[in-house]
XYZ file of C-alpha atoms in Angstrom:
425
model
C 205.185 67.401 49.090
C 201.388 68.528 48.696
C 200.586 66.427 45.704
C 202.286 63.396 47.827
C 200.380 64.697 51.116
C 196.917 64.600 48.742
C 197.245 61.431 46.763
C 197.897 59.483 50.355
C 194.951 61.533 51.747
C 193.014 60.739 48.573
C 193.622 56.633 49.695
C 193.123 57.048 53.175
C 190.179 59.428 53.622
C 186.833 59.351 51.441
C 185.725 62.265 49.039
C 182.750 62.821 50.852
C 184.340 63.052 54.045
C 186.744 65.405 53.203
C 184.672 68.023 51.387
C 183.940 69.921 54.561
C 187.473 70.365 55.452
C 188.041 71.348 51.612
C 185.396 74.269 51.778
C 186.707 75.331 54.835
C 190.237 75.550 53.629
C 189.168 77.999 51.189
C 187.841 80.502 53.014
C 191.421 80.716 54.732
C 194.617 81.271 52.272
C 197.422 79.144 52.946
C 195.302 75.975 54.837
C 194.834 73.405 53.335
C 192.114 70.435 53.683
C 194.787 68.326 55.008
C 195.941 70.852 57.408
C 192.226 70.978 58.818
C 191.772 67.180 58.932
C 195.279 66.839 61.390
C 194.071 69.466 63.348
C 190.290 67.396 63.769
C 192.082 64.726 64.862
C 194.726 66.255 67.238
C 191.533 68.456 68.767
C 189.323 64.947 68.833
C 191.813 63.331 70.988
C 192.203 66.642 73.475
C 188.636 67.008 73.941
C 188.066 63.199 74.722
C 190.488 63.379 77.636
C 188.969 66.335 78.954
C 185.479 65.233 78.518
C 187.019 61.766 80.364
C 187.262 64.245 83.222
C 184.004 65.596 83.267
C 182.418 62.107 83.140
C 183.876 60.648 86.421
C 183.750 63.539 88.355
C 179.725 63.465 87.267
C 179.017 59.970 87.776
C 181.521 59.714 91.070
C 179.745 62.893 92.740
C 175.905 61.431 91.877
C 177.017 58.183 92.790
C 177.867 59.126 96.425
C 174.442 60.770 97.227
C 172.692 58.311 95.269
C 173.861 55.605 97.773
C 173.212 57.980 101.052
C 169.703 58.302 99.311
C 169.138 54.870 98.736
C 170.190 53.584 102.300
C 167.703 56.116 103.793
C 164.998 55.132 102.140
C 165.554 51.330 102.842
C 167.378 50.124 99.948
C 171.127 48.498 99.664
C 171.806 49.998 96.573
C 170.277 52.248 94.331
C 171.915 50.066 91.469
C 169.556 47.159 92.963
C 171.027 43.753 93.632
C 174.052 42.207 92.002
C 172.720 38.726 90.085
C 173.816 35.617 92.104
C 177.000 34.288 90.439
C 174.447 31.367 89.012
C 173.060 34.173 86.635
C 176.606 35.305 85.022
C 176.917 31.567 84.095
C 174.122 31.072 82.037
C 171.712 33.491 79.838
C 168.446 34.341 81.501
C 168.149 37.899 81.069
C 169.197 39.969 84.494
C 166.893 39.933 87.057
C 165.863 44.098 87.892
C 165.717 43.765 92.182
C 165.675 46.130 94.754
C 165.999 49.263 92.605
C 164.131 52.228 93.777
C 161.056 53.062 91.922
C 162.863 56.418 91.142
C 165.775 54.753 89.668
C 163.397 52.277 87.888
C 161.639 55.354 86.049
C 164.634 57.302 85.033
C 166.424 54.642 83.595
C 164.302 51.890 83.099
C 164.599 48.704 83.771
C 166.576 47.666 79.955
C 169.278 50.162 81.136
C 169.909 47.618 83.880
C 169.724 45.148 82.702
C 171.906 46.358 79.255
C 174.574 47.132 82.724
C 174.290 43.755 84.210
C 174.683 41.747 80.603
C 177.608 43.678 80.076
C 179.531 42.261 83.111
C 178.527 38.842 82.051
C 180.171 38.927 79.050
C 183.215 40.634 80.837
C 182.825 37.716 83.140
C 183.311 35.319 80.097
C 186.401 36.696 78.803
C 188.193 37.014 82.240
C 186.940 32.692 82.528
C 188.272 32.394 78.966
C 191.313 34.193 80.028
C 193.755 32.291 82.906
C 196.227 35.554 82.873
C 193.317 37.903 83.648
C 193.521 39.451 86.806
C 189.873 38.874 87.013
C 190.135 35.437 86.603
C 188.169 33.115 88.326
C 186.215 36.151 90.032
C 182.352 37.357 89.098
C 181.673 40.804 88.207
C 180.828 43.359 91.182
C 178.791 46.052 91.643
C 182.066 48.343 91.069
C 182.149 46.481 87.770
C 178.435 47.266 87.055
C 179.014 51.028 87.443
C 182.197 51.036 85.384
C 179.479 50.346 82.281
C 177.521 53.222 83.073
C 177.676 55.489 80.084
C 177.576 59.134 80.181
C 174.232 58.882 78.847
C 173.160 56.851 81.885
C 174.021 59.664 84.070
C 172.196 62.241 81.745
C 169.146 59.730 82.242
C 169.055 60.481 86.020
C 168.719 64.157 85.377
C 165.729 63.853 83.070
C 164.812 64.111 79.562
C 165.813 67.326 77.434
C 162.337 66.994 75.681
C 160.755 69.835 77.775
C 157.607 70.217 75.300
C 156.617 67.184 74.939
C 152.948 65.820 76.135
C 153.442 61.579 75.938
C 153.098 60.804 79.241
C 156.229 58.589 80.013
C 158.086 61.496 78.884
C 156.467 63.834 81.095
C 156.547 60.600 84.277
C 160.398 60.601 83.558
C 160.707 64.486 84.159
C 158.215 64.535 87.127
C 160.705 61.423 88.687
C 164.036 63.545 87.872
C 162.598 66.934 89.961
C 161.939 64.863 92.770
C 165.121 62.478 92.602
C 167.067 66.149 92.548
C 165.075 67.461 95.122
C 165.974 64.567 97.310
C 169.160 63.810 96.926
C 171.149 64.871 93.165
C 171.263 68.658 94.280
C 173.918 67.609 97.422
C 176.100 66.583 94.375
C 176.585 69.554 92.622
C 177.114 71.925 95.870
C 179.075 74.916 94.136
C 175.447 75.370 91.774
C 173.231 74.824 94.769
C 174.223 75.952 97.711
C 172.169 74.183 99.596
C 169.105 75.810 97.938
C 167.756 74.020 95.714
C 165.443 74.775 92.767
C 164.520 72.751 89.296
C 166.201 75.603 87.400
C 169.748 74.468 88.548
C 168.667 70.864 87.449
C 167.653 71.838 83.675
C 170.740 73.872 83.458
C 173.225 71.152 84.375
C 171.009 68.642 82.338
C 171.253 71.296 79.223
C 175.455 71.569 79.754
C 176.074 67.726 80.451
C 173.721 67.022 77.598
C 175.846 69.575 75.254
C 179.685 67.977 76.724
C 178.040 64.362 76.096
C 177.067 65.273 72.249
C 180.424 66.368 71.496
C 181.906 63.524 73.588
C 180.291 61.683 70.898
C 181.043 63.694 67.668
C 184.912 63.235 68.441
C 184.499 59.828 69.577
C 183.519 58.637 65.970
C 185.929 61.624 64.460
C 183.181 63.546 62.977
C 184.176 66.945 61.660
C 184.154 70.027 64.474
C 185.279 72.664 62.620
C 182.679 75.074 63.493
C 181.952 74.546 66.991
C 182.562 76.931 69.592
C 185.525 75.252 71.328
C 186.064 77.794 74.022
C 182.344 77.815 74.841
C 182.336 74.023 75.883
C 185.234 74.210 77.447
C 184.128 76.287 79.753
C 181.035 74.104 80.207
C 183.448 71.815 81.391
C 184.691 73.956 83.510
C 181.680 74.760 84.826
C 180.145 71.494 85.883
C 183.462 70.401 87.694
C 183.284 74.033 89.552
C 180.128 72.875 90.528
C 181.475 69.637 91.881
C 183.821 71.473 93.514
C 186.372 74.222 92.479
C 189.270 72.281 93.101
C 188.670 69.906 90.743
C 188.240 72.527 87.846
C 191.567 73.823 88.598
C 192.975 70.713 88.660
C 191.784 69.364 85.487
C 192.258 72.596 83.698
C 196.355 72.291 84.659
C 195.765 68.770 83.579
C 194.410 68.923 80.278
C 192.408 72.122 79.555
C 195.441 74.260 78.567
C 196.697 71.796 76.119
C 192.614 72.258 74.735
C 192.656 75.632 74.276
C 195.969 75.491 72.490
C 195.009 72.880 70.157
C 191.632 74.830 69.728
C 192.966 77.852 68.916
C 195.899 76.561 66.867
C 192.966 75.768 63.870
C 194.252 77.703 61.119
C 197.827 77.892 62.455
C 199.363 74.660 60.834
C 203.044 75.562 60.914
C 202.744 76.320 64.575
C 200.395 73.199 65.247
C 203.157 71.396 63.920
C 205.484 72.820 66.814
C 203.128 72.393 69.248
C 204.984 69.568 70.852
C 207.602 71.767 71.993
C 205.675 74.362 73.397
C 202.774 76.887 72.988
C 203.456 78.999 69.890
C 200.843 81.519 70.523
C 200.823 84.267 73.416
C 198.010 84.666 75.670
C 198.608 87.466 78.091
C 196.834 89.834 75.633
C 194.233 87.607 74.176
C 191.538 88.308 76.268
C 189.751 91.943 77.476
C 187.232 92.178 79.989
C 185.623 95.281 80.794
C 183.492 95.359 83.879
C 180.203 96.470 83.444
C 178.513 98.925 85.812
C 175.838 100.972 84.372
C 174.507 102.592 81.283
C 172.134 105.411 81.276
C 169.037 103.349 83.101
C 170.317 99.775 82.364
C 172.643 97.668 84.848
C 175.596 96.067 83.663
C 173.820 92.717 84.151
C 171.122 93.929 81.610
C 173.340 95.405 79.398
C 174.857 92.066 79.050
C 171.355 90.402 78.671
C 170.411 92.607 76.139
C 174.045 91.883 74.073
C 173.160 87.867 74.463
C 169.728 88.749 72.813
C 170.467 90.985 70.160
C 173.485 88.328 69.356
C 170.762 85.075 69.608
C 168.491 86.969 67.013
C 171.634 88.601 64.337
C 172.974 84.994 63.415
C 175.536 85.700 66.599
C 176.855 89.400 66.207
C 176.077 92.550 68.121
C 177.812 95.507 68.569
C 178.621 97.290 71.970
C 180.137 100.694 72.734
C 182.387 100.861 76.372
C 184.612 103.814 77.659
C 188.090 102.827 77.133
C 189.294 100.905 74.233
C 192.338 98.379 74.169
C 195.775 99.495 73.626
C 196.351 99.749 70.002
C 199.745 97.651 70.667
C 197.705 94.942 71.464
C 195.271 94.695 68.500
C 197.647 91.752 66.450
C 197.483 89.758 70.160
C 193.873 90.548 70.836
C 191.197 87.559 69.745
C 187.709 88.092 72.489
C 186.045 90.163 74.673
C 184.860 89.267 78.081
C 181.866 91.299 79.509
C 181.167 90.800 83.475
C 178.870 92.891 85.809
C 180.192 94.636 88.882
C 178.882 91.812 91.022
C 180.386 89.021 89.169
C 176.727 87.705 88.857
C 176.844 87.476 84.693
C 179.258 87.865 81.883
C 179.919 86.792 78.543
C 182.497 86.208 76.022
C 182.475 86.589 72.399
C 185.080 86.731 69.067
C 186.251 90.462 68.219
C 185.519 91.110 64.702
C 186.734 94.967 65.185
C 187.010 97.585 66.994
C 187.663 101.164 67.457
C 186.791 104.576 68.930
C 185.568 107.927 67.790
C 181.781 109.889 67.976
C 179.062 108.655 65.275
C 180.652 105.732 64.294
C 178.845 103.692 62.419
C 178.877 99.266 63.149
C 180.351 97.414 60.246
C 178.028 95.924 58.224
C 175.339 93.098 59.947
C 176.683 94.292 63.535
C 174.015 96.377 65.023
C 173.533 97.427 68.006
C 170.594 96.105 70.556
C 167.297 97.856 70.095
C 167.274 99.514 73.715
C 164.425 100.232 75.342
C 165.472 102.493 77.885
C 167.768 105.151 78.264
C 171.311 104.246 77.256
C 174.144 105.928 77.456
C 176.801 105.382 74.636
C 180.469 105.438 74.534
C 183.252 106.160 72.622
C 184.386 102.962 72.053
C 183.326 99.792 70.208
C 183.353 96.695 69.479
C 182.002 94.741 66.710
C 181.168 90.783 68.421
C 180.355 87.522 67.316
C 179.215 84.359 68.334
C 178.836 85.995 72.049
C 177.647 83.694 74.520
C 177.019 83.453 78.586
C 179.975 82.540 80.792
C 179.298 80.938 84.032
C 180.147 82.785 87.284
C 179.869 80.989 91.002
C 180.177 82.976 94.088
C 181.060 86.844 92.437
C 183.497 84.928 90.080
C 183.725 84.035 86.583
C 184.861 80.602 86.038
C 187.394 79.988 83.661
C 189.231 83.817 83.831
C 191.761 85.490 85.779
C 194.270 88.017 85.016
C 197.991 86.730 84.084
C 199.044 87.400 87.923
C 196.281 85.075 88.976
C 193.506 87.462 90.249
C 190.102 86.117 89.642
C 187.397 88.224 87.722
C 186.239 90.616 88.180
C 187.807 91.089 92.068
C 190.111 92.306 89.574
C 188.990 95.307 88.619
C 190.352 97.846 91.817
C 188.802 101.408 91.823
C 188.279 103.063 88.842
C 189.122 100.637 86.627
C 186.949 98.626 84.326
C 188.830 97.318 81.469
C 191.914 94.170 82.089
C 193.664 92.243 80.090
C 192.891 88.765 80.882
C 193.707 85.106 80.225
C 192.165 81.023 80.820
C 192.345 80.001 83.746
């Protein structure tokens, strides 16, 4: 059954493009490259649909406030004005009216006018077409924003060049801190609050910038084996709690639990294979948190910073010591660690590479501990971390986490206690 499985593979998929999969299939007995490749493709198709989420909730939200912004300042639209239905029957490039100067800079006017040839050839097909139910009809302004890319929406937010010096670079970013200022910011009301500052901007440019690059990766089925799946996720997650919380509950019932299945279902290929039929792997004791108060003179929200640090400069792992360990029952189930402050103001998650507790132990090898420069008080027990990374919390919560009897994190945590056994949410 293998040799068949490789000599189809061998006809269907190039040499080149399956090396990756190949190398990673050694490092992990019993997978094979064709294993890897199915699971690619299964994940590719997951994290389009979700990402399809993400998009129109983003474009939907800045639309809105885009076109309250645009009537107060005098305009129609801020998409300008739809061509006469002269223009969609001939091929004079699209006139650019009545688009705010704002607009105009951020997405210039070839993004337009990209938009507005795109409905005339849509135009020509429904003409071409008598069964279309366009037929007969010219394209709309509804039709113009359905061929808005992602990208087009990343546009309004600014460029992600932040050192450069050419000065249309540097006129784009000056237009996207005022066009956020004025009117983007109501959009995204779970980040802002009403407040608004450029930070929040570059942060939600940074994270839609990050969801649009993978949108593209498994668009074109590139290879994703070593992303952090989990960690864009909750991106997602992240942006549509900003939105509005509703929304990321609803799409994670939707389609983000069948994500983090697939995801974590990599080098699981029997149980991929079942995956139809239901979710092969537990989750109730995936996941511990341990709230973080203080340590000697550090908070728990700089013990945290300093873990993110020490992980960004060690090729991703750190090691941490904490009071309690997890129940040694638990150690086949147990995958990540999620660290939150007391305040639910910062946390982070990362892969458990081991663990354990006794005095004077020393870190595996390559997992060292942050160089603290204050008093810090060490515990018992530890955990050797990798690939750790920041979590997004809104409001005292941690988005993405609860407990399996629903309680959000780290409201959680009653008392005395600081470590949980948690879950996705």
């Amino acid at each position: 059954m293998q040799t068949a499985t490789h000599s189809i593979m061998d006809q269907a998929i190039s040499e080149n493009r399956l090396k990756p999969y190949e190398k990673e299939a050694r490092k992990h007995p019993g997978v094979e490259a064709a294993d890897l490749y199915r699971w690619n493709t299964l994940f590719s198709g997951v994290a389009v649909t979700q990402i399809s989420f993400v998009e129109m909730s983003v474009r939907n939200a800045m639309d809105k406030e885009l076109l309250v912004w645009a009537d107060d300042n005098g305009y129609d639209d801020w998409l300008g004005e739809t061509p006469p239905p002269k223009w969609f029957r001939g091929s004079t490039p699209a006139p650019v009216r009545g688009v705010p100067p704002l607009i105009r800079k951020l997405m210039g006017a070839y993004q337009i006018q990209k938009m507005w040839s795109s409905c005339r050839q849509a135009y020509k097909i429904w003409k071409r077409n008598p069964n279309h139910e366009k037929h007969g009809q010219y394209p709309s302004r509804d039709d113009a924003f359905a061929q808005l890319t992602f990208g087009s929406w990343q546009r309004l937010l600014g460029p992600t060049d932040f050192k450069s010096e050419d000065r249309k670079v540097l006129r784009r970013a000056a237009a996207a801190r005022q066009l956020w200022k004025e009117a983007l910011y109501k959009a995204f009301p779970g980040m802002t609050h009403n407040k608004v500052n450029d930070q929040q901007r570059v942060k939600l440019l940074l994270d839609i910038d990050r969801i649009r690059r993978l949108r593209n990766r498994v668009s074109h089925g590139e290879n994703v084996l070593t992303i952090q799946t989990d960690q864009y996720l909750d991106k997602m997650l992240a942006v549509l709690s900003d939105i509005n919380p509703h929304i990321s509950d609803w799409v994670m019932d939707q389609t983000g639990r069948t994500y983090r299945t697939v995801a974590k279902l990599k080098y699981y290929p029997e149980l991929l294979q079942s995956y139809q039929q239901n979710d092969p792997l537990p989750s109730s004791k995936e996941i511990v948190a341990y709230k973080l108060t203080s340590s000697g003179s550090y908070s728990g929200e700089e013990v945290i910073e300093a873990q993110l640090k020490n992980s960004q400069s060690h090729g991703g792992r750190t090691f941490m010591t904490v009071g309690k360990p997890p129940l040694a029952e638990n150690k086949p189930q147990l995958r990540e660690i999620l660290l939150v402050d007391v305040g639910g103001k910062k946390a982070a998650v990362g892969e458990i590479v081991a663990y354990g507790y006794g005095n004077g132990v020393q870190p595996p090898k390559g997992y060292d501990p942050p160089a603290y420069e204050k008093q810090y008080k060490k515990r018992k027990a530890w955990f050797a971390i990798k690939n750790l990374y920041e979590v997004d919390c809104q409001g005292g919560r941690v988005i993405g986490y609860k407990t399996t009897d629903g309680q959000k994190v780290p409201a959680c945590f009653n008392g005395q206690v600081t470590m949980r056994y948690v879950c996705h949410d």
